[in-house]
CSV table of C-alpha atoms (C1' of nucleotides) in Angstrom, one decimal:
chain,number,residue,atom,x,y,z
A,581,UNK,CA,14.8,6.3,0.6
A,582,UNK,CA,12.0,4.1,1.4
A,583,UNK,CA,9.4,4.9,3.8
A,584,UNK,CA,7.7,2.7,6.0
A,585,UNK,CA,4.5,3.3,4.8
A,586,UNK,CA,5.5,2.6,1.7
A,587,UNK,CA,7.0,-0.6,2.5
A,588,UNK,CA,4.3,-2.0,4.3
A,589,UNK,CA,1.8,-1.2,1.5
A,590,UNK,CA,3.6,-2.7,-0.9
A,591,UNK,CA,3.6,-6.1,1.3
A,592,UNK,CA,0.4,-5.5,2.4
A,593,UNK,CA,-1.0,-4.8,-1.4
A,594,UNK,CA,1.6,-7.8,-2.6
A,595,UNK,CA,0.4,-10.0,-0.4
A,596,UNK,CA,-3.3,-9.6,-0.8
A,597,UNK,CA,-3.0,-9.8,-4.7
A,598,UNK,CA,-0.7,-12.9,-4.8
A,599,UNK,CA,-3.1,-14.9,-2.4
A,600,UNK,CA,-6.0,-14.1,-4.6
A,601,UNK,CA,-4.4,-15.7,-7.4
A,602,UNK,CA,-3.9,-18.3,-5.4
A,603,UNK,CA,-7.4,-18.7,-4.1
A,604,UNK,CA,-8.2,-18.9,-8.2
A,605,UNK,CA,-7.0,-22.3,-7.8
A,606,UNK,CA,-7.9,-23.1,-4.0
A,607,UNK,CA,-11.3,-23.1,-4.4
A,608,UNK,CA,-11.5,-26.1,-6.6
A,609,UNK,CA,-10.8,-27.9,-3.1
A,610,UNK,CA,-13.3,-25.0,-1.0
A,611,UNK,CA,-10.1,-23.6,1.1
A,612,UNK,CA,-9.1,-20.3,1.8
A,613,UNK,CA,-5.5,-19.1,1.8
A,614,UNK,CA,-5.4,-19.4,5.8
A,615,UNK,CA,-6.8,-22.8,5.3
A,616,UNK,CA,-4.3,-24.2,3.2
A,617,UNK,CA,-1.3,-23.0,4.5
A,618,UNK,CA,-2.1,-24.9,7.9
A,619,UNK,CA,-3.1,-28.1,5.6
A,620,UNK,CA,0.9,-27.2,4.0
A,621,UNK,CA,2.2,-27.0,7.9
A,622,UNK,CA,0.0,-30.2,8.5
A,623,UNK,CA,1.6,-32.1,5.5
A,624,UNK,CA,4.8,-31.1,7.1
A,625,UNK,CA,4.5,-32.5,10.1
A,626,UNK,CA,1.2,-34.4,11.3
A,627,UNK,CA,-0.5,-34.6,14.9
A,628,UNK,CA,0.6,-31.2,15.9
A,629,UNK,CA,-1.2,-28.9,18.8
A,630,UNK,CA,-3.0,-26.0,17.5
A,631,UNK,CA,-0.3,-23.6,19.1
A,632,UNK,CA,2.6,-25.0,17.5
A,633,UNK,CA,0.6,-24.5,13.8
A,634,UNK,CA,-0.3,-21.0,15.6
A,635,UNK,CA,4.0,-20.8,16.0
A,636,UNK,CA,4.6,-21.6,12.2
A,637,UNK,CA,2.6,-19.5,10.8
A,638,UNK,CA,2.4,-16.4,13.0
A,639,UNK,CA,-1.5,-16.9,13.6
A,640,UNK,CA,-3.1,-16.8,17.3
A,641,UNK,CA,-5.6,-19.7,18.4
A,642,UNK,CA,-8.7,-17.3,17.9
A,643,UNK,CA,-7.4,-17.3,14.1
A,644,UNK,CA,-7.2,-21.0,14.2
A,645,UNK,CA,-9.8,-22.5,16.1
A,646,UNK,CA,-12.8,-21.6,14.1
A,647,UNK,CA,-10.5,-22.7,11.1
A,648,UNK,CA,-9.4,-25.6,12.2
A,649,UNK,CA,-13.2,-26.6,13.1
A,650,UNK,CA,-13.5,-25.9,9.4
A,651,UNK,CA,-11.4,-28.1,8.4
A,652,UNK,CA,-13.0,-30.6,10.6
A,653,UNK,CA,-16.2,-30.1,9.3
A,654,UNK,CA,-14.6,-30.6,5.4
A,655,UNK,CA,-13.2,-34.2,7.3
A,656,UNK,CA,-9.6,-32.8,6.4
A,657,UNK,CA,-8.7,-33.3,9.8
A,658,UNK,CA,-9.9,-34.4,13.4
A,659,UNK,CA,-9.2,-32.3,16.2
A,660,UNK,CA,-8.7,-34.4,19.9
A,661,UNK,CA,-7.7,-33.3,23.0
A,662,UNK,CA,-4.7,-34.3,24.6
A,663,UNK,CA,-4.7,-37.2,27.2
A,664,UNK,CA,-2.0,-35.9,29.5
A,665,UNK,CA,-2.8,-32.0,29.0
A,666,UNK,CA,-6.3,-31.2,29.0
A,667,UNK,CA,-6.0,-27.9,27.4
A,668,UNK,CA,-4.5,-28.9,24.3
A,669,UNK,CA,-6.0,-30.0,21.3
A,670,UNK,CA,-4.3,-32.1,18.9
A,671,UNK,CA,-4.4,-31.6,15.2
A,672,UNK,CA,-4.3,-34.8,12.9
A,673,UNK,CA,-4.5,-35.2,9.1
A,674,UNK,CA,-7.4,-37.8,8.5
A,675,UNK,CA,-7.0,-39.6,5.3
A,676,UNK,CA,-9.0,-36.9,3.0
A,677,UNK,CA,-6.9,-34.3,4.2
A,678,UNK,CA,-3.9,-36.7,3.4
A,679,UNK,CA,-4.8,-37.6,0.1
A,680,UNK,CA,-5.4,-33.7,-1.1
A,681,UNK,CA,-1.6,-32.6,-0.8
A,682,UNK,CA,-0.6,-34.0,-3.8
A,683,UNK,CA,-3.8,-33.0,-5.4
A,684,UNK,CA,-3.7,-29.2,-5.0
A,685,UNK,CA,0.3,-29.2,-5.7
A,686,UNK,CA,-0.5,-30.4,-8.4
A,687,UNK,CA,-3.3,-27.7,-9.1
A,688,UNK,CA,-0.6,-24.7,-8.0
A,689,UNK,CA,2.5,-25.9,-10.4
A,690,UNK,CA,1.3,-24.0,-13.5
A,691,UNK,CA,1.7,-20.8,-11.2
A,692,UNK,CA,5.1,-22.2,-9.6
A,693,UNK,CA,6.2,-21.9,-13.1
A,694,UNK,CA,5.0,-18.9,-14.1
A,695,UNK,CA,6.2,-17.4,-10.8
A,696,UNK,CA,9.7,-18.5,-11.2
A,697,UNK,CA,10.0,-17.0,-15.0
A,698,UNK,CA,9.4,-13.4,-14.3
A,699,UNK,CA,11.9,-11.4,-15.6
A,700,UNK,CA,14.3,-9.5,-13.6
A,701,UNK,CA,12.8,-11.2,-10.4
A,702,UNK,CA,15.3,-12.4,-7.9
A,703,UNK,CA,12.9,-14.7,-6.1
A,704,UNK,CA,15.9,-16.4,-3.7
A,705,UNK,CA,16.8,-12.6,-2.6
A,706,UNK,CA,13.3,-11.2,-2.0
A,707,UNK,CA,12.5,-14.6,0.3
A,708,UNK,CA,15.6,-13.8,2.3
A,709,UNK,CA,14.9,-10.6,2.9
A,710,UNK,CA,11.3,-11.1,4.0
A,711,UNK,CA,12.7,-13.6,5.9
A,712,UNK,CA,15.2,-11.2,7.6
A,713,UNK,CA,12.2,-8.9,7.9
A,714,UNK,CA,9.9,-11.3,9.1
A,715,UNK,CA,12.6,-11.8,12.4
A,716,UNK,CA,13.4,-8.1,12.8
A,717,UNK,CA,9.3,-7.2,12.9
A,718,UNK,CA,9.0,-9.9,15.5
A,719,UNK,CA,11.8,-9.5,18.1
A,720,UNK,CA,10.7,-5.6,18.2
A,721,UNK,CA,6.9,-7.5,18.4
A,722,UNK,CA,8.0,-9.1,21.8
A,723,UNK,CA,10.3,-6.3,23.4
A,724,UNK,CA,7.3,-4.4,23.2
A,725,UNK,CA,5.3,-6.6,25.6
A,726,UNK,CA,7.7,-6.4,28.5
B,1208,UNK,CA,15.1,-23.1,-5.1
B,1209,UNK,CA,11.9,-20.9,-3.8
B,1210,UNK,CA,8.6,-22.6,-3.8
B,1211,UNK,CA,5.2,-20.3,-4.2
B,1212,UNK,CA,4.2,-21.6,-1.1
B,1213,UNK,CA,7.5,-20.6,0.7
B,1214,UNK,CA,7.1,-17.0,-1.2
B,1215,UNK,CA,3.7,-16.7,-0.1
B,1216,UNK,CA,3.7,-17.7,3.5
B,1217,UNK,CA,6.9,-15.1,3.8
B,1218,UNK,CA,5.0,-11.9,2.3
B,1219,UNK,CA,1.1,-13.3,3.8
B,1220,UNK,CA,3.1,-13.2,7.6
B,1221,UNK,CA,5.7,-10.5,7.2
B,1222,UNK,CA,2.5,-8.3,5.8
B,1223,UNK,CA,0.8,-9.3,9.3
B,1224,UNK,CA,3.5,-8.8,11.8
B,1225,UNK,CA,4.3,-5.5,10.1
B,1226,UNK,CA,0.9,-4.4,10.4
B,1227,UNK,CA,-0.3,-5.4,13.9
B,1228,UNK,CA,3.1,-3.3,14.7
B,1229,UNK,CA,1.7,-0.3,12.9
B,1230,UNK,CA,-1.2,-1.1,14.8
B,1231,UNK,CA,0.1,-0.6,17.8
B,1232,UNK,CA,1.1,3.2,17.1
B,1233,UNK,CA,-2.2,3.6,14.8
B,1234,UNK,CA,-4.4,2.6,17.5
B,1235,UNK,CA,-4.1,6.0,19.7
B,1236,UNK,CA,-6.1,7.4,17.1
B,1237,UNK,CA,-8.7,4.7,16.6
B,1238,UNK,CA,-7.4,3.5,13.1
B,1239,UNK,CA,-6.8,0.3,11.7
B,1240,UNK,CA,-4.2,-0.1,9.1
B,1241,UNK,CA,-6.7,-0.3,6.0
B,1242,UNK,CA,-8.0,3.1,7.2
B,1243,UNK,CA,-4.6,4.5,7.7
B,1244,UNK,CA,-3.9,3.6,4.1
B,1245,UNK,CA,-6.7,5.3,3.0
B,1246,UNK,CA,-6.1,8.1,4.8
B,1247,UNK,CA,-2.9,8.1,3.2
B,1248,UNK,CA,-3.9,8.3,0.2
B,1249,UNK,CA,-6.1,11.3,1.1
B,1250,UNK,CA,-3.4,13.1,2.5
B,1251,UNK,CA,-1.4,12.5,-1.2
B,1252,UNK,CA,-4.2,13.9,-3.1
B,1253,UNK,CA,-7.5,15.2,-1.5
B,1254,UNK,CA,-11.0,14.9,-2.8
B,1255,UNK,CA,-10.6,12.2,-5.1
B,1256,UNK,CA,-13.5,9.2,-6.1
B,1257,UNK,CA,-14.0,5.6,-4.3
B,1258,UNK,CA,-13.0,4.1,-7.5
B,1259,UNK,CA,-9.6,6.1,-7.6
B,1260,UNK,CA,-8.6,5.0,-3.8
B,1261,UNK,CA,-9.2,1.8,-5.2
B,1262,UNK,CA,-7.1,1.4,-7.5
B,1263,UNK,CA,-4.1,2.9,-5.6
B,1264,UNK,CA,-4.5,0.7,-2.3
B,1265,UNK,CA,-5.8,-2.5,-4.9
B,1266,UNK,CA,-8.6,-2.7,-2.5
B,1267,UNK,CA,-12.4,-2.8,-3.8
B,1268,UNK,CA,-15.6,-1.2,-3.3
B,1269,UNK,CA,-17.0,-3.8,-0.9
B,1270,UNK,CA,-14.1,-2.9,1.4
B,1271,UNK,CA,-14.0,0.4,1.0
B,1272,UNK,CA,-17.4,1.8,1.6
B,1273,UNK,CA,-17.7,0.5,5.2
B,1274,UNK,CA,-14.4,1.4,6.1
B,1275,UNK,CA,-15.1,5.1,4.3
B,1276,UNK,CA,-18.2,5.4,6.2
B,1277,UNK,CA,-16.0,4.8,9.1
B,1278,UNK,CA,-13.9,7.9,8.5
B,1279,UNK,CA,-16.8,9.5,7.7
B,1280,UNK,CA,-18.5,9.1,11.3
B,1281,UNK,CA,-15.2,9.8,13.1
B,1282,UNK,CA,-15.2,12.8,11.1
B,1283,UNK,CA,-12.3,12.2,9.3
B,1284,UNK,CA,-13.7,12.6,5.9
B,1285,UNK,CA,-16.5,13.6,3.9
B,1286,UNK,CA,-18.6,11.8,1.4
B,1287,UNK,CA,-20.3,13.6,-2.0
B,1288,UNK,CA,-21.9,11.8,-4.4
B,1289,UNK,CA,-21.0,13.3,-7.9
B,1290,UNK,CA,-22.9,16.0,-9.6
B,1291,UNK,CA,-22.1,14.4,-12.8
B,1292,UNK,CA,-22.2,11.4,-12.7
B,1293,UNK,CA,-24.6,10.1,-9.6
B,1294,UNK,CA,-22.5,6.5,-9.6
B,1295,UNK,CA,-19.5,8.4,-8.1
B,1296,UNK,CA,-18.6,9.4,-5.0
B,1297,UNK,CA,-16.1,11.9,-4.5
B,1298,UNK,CA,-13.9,11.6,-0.7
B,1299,UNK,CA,-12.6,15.0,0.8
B,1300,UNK,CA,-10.6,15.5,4.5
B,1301,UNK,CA,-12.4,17.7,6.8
B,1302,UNK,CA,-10.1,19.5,8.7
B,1303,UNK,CA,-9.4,16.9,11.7
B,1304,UNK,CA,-8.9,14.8,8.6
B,1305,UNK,CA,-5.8,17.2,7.4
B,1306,UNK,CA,-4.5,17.9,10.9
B,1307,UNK,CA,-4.4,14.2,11.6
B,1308,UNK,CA,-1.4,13.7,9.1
B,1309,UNK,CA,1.0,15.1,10.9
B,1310,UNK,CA,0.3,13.7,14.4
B,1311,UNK,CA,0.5,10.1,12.8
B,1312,UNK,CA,3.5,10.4,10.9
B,1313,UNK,CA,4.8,12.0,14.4
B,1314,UNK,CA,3.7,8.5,16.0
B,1315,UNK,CA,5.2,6.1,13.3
B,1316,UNK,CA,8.9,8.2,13.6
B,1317,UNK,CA,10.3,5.5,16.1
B,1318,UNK,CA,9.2,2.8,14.3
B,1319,UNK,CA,10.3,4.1,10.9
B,1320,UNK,CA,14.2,4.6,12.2
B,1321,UNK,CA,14.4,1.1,13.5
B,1322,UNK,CA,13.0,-0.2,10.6
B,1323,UNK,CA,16.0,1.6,8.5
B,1324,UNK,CA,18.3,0.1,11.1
B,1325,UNK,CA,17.8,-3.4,10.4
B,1326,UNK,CA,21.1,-4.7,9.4
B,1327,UNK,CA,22.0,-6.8,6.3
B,1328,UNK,CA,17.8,-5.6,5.0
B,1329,UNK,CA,18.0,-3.7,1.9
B,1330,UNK,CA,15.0,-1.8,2.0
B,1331,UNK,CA,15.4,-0.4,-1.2
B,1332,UNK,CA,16.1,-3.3,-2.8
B,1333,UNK,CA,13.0,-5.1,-0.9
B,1334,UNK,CA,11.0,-2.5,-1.8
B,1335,UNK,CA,11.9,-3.0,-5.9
B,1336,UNK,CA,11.8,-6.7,-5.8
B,1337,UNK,CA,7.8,-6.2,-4.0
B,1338,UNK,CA,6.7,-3.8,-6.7
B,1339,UNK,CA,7.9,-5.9,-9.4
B,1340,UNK,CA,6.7,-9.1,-7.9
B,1341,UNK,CA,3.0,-7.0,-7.9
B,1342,UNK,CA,2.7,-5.6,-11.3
B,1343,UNK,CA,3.6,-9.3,-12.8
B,1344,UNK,CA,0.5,-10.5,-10.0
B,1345,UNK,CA,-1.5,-8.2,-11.1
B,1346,UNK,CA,-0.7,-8.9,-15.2
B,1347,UNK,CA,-1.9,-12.3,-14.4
B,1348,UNK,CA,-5.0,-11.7,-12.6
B,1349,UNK,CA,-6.1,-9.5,-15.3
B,1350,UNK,CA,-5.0,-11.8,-18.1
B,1351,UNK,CA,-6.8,-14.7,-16.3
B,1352,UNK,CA,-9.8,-12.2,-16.5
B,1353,UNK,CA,-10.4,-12.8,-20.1
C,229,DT,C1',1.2,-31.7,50.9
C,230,DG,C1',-1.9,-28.3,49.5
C,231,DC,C1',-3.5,-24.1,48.2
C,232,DA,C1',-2.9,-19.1,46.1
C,233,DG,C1',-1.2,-16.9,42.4
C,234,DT,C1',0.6,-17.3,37.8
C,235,DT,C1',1.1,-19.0,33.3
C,236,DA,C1',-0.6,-21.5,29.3
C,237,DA,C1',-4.0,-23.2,25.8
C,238,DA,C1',-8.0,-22.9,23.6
C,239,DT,C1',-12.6,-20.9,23.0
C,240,DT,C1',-16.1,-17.3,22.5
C,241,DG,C1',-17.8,-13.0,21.1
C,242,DT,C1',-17.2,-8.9,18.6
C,243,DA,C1',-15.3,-6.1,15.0
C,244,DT,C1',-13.1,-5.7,10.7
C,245,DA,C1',-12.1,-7.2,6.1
C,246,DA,C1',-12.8,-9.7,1.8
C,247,DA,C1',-15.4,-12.1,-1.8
C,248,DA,C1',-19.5,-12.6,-4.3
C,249,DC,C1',-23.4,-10.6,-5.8
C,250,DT,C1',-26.8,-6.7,-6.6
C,251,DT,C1',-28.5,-2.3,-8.0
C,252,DA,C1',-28.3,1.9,-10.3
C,253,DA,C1',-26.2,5.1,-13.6
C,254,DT,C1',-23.8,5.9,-17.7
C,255,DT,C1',-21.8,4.9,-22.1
C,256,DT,C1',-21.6,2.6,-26.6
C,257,DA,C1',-23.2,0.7,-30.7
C,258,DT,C1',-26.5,0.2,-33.8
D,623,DA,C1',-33.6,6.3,-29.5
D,624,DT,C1',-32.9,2.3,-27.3
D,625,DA,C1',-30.8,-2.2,-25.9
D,626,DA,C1',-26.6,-4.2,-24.3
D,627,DA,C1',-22.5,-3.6,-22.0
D,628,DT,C1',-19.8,-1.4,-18.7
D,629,DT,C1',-18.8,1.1,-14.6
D,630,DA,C1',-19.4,2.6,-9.7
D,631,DA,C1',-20.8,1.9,-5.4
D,632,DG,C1',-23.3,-0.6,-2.1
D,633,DT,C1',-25.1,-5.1,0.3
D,634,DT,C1',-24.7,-9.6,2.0
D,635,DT,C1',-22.3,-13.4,3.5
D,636,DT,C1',-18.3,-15.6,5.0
D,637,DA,C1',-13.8,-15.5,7.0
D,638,DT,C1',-10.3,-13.6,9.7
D,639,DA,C1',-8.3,-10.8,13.6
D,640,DC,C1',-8.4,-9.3,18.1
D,641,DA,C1',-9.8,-9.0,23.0
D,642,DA,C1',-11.8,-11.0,26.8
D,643,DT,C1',-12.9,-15.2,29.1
D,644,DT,C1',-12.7,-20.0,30.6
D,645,DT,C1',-10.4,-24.0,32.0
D,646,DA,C1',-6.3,-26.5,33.0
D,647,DA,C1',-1.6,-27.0,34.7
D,648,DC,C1',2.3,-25.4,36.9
D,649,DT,C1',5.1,-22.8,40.6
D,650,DG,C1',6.5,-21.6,45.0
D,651,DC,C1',6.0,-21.4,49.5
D,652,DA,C1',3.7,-22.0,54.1
DNA sequence: TGCAGTTAAATTGTATAAAACTTAATTTAT
DNA sequence: ATAAATTAAGTTTTATACAATTTAACTGCA
């Protein structure tokens, strides 16, 4: 039987303790965690509005626009509102932010590997079920609005 | 083929969503979820020091004494420094503090059926895969330590 | 058409949390 | 007995999360 406190402590206590590892290597390049995983969603797909990052990654525009200004400020990315709708700001890599994808994979593949040789650990099943999760937590998110 | 980045983003937004839901219930008694998990632990084992909370929850001094101090002026807990050793601080309920336990758990009942409802999630096997996913983070943090 | 109400997008302000650093007390080794 | 190292908590600074606000665009209806 597992409780739901339990549960979410364990992700809560995973998560915090896997992203500080990964902020060992992050701040060679000054980012945070949040930071880089909207630079990863910006590799992805470039020239996106700051809501559809906010849509990938589960983070509200209050979250992102102080970040995102951030990021500006570091000349990873310039920020320009859009022509046809006024109240959207468009996200675009400049060529600094470009240039640094490679650069921190690069930094994170000595704990890809190490990640993907711990014993016992079925990486492809836990990722599903987050994933599985992940939905669940947020269709019972938005019937609760209504 | 799971990449850190895909592992990471799952647990950092799954960790979110499932909080902000907890929120939802935890905020009809003015708690946040770090303060519930405290409180938690309080309700596990009473009167125990700053240090000790810490290492259950993984969370450190710098986050906890603010967020103790918290409890403390809603009454929920009391604060002693050690007779001792002066560099401790011991944490005890106060009687709100105890009574509260109930009332939450009471709150989170809903929640923690649908959660068990979700079908095709093994919690159990969720809940496995997380805690040995954080003892191998947690080896590594300390063995980058040195 | 044009205007009132509604929805949408981002920003700002405030509160909370986390990381880095500091201070003080205790322990250990010599 | 004392200096060095360690431990515990607290402080400071920065970042993130959340709520409330602002501005823009859309919708429907007179």
């Amino acid at each position: 039987m597992v409780s739901l406190h339990q549960l979410s402590l364990a992700l809560y206590s995973t998560s915090r303790l896997l992203i500080q590892l990964l902020q060992n290597t992050l701040k060679e390049f000054n980012l945070t965690y949040p930071q880089y995983v909207t630079m990863t969603v910006l590799w992805e797909e470039d020239s996106i509005l700051v809501k559809e990052i906010g849509e990938r990654l589960h983070l509200d525009s209050g979250t992102l626009t102080p970040l995102l200004k951030k990021l500006e400020a570091m000349n990873y990315v310039k920020r320009q509102r859009g022509e046809n709708d006024e109240r959207t700001v468009h996200i675009e890599l400049t060529y600094p932010g470009k240039s640094l994808q490679s650069k921190v994979q690069q930094a994170l593949l000595p704990l890809e590997e190490i990640l993907n040789e711990i014993p016992g650990l079925e990486l492809y099943d836990l990722n599903h079920s987050l994933q599985n999760l992940l939905e669940s937590v947020e269709t019972l998110k938005n019937s609760k609005k209504e």
